Short mmCIF file of C-alpha atoms and ligand atoms in Angstrom, two decimals:
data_model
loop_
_atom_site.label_atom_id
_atom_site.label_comp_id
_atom_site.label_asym_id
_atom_site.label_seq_id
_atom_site.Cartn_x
_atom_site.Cartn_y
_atom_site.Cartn_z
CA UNK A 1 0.67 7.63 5.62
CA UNK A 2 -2.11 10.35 5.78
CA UNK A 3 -5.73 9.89 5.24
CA UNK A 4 -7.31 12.96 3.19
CA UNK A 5 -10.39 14.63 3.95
CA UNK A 6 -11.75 16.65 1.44
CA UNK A 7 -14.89 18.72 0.73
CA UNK A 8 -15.96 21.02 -1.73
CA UNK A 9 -16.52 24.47 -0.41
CA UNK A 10 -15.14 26.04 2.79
CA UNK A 11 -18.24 26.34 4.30
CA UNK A 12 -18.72 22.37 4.90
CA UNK A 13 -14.57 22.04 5.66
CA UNK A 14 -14.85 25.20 8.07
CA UNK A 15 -15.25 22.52 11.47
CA UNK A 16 -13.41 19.89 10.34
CA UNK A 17 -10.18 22.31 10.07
CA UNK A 18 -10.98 23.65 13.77
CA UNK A 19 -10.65 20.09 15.21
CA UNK A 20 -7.01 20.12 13.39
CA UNK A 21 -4.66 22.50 16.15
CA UNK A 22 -1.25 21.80 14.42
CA UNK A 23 -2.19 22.17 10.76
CA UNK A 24 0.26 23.58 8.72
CA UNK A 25 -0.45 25.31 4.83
CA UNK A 26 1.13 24.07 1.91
CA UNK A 27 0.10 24.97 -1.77
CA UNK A 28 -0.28 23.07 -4.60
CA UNK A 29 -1.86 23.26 -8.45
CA UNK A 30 -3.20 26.45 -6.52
CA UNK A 31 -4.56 24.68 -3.49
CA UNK A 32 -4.38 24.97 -0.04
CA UNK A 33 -3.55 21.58 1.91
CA UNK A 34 -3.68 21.47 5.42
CA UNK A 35 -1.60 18.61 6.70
CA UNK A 36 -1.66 17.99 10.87
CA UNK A 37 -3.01 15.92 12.96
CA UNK A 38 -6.83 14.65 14.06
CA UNK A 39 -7.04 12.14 17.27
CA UNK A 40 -3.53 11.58 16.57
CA UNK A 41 -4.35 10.37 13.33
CA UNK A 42 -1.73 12.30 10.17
CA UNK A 43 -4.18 14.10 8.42
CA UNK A 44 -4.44 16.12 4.75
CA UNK A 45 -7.31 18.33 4.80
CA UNK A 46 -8.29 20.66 1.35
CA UNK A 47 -10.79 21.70 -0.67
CA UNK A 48 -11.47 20.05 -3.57
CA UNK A 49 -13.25 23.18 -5.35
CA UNK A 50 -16.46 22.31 -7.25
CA UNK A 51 -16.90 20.14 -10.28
CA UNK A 52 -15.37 16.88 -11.54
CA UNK A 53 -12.33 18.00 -13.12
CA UNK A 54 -11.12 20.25 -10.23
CA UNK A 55 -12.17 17.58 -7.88
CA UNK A 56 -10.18 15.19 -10.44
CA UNK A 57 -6.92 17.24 -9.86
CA UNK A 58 -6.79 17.54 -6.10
CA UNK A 59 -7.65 13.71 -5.60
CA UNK A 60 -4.25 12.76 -8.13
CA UNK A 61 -2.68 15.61 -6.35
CA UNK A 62 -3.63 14.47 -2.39
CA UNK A 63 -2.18 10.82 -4.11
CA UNK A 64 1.15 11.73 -5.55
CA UNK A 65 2.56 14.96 -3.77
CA UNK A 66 1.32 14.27 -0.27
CA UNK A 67 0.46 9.93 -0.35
CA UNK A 68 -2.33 9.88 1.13
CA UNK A 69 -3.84 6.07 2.03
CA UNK A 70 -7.02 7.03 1.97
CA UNK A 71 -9.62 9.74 0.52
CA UNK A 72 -12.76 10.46 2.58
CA UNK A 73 -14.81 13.10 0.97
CA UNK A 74 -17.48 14.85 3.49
CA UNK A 75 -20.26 17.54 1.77
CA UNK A 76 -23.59 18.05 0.68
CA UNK A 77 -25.86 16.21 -2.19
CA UNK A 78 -29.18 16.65 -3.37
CA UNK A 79 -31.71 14.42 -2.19
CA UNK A 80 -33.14 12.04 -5.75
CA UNK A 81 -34.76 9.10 -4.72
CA UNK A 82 -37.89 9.89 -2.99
CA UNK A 83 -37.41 9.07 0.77
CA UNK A 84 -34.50 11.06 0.65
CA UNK A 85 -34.29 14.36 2.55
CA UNK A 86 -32.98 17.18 3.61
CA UNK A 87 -30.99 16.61 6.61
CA UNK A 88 -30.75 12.81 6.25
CA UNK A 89 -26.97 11.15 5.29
CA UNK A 90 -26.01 9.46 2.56
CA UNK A 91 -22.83 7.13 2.65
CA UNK A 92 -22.46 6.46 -1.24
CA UNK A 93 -21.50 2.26 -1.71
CA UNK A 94 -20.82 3.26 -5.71
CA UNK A 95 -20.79 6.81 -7.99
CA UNK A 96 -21.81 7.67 -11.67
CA UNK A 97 -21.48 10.35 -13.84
CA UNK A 98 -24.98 11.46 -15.22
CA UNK A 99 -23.68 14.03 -17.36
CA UNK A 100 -21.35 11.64 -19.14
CA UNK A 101 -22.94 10.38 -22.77
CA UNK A 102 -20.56 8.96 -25.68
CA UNK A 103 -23.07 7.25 -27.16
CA UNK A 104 -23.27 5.49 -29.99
CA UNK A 105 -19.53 5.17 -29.56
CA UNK A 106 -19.80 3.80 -25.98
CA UNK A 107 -23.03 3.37 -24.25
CA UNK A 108 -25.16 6.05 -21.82
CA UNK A 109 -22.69 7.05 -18.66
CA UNK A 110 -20.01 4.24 -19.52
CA UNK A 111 -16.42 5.75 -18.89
CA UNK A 112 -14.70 5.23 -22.47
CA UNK A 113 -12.30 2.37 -21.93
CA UNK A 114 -13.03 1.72 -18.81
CA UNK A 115 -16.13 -0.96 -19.52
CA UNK A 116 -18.06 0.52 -17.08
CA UNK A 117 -20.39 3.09 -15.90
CA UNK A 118 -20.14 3.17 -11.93
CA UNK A 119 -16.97 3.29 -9.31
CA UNK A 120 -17.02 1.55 -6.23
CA UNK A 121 -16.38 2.93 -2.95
CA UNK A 122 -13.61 0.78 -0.94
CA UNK A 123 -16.05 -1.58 0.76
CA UNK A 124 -14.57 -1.34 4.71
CA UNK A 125 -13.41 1.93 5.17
CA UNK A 126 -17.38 2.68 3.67
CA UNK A 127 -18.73 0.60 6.18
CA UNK A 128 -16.36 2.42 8.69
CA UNK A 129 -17.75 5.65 7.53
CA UNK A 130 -21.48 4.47 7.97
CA UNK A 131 -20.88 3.50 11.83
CA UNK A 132 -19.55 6.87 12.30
CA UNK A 133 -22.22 8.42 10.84
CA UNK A 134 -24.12 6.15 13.05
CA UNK A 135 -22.25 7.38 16.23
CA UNK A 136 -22.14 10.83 15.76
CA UNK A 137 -25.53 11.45 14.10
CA UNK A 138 -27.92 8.63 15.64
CA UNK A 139 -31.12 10.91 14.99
CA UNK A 140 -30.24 10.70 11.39
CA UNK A 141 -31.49 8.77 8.54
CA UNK A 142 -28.72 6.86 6.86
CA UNK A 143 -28.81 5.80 3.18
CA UNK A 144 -26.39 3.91 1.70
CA UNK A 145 -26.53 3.79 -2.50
CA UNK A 146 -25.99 4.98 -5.25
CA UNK A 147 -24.86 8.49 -5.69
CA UNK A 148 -24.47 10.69 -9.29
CA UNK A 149 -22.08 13.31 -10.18
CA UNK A 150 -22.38 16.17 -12.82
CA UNK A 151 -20.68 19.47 -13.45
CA UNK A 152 -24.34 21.25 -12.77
CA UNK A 153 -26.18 22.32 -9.46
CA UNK A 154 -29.54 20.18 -9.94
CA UNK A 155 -32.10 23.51 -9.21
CA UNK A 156 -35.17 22.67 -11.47
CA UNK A 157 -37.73 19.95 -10.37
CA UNK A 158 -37.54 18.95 -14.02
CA UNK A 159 -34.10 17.99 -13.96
CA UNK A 160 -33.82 16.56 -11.33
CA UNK A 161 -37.27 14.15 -11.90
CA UNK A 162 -35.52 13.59 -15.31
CA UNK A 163 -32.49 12.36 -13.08
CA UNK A 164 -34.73 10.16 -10.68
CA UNK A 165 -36.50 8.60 -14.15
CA UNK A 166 -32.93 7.96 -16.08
CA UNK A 167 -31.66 6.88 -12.57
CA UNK A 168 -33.74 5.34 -10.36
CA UNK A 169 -31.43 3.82 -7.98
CA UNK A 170 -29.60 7.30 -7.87
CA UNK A 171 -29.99 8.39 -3.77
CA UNK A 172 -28.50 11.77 -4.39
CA UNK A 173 -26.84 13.98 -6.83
CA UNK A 174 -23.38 15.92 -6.87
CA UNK A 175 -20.91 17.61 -8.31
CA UNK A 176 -17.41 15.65 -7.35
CA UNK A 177 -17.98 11.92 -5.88
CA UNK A 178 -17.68 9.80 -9.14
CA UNK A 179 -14.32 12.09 -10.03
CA UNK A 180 -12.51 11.13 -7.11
CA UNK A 181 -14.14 7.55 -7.02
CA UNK A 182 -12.33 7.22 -10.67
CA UNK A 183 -8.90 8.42 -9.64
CA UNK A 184 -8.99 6.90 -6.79
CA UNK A 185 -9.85 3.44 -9.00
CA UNK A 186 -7.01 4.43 -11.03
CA UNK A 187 -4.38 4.86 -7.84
CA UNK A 188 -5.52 1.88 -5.90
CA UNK A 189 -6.02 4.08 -2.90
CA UNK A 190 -9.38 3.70 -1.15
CA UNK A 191 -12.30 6.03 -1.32
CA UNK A 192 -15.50 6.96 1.08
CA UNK A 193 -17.96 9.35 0.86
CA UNK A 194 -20.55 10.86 2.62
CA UNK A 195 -23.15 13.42 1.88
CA UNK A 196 -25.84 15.42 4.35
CA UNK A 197 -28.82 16.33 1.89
CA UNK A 198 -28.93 20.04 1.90
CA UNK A 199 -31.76 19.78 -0.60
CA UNK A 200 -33.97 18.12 -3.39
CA UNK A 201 -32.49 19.25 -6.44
CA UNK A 202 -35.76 21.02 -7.24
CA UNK A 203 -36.84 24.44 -7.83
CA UNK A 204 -36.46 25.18 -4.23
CA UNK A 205 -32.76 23.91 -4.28
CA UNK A 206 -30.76 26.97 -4.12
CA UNK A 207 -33.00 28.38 -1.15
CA UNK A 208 -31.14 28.40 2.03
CA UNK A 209 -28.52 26.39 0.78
CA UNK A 210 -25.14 28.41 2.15
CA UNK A 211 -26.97 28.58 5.62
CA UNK A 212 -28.47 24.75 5.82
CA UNK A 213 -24.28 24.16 4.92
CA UNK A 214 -22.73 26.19 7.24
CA UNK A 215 -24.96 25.66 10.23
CA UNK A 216 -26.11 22.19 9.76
CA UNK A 217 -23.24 20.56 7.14
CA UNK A 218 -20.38 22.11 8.84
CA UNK A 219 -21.02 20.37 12.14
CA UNK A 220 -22.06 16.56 10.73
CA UNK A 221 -19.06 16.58 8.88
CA UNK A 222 -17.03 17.48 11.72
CA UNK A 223 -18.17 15.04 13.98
CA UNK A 224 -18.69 12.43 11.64
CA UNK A 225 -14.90 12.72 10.80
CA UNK A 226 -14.31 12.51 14.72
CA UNK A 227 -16.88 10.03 14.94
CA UNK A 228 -14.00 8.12 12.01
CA UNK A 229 -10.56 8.81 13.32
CA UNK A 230 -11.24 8.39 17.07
N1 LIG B 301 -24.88 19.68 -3.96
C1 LIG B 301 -25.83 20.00 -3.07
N2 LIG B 301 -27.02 20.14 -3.68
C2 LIG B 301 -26.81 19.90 -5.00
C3 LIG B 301 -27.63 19.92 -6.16
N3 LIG B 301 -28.92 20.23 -6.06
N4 LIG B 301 -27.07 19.64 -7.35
C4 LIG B 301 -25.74 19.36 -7.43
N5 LIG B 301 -24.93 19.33 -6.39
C5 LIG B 301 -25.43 19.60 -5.18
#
């Protein structure tokens, strides 16, 4: 069975696909999948596209249509928690959704009828992903935590010190981990994910950010997911 790897743009997929020489295209729900080989290992590569609810549909898709074992997500976050910067990795151990609020009906960020507010990652293949990031990346600060998604790019120092007072534990913020953590939870199938910080979700977040991805994302995630499969 394949293992997926997923990001959210092109720009942090971009190296991961050149590692993959025998990839070929299929489409689905108007995705591209690329399914081939890594270090011998059957592989599903594909974008997820941006947001929870696309994310959402390519994770049941990656599951049903192509059954996948695994789903490894690789991207960018911005940095929360104080001694979290840009450049340093975060392996997320558990998601949340901080845009999610039925309250009074259900409380603050609990998923109705679930009974709970946070997703685990799948404990081994998590720490797997940490000693890869560990391997391929030893210069880099590793954080493992927890991690928030929302359908909104965090660009205001006010939002995102709201965030870090609502959500002190968070480490970083996103727009797709807790999505996938939550179909994944709902398939069984295992879930990692891990997360350069391409900024701090201030007022400064959107400057630089398609370069600091291309030319410093694109690489960690490919040899992080090396670093994985080898
Ligand atoms: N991904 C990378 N930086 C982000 C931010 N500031 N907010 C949401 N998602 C992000």
């Amino acid at each position: 069975m394949p293992i997926a790897i997923v990001s959210a743009m092109h720009e942090e997929l971009a190296a991961v696909l050149d590692l993959m020489p025998d990839e070929s295209r299929q489409s689905a729900a108007g995705r591209e999948f690329w399914v081939g080989h890594l270090h011998g290992r059957e592989v599903v590569a594909v974008l997820s596209r941006i947001g929870k609810v696309a994310a959402a549909t390519t994770a049941a898709v990656l599951v049903e249509r192509f059954g996948v074992e695994a789903i490894v997500f690789t991207g960018v976050a911005g940095g929360l928690a104080p001694g979290v910067q840009v450049g340093d990795v975060v392996v997320a151990e558990r998601f949340l959704q901080h845009d999610l609020d039925a309250s009074p009906i259900f409380p603050r960020y609990e998923v109705p009828l679930y009974g709970a507010s946070e997703f685990r990652t799948d404990p081994a293949l998590t720490d797997r992903l940490a000693s890869a990031v560990a391997r391929a990346l030893p210069a880099a600060r590793l954080h493992r935590g927890l991690v928030a998604s929302g359908d909104r790019f965090v660009s205001t120092t006010a939002e995102s010190r709201a965030l870090q007072a609502a959500l002190p534990q968070a480490l970083a913020v996103e727009m797709e981990g807790a999505a996938v953590a939550q179909v994944c939870h709902d398939f069984g199938i295992p879930f990692a994910a891990v997360r350069t910080i391409s900024d701090r979700a201030d007022d400064q977040a959107h400057t630089d950010f398609a370069r600091f991805v291309r030319e410093v994302a694109s690489p960690h995630s490919a040899a992080i997911v090396q670093a994985l499969l080898a």
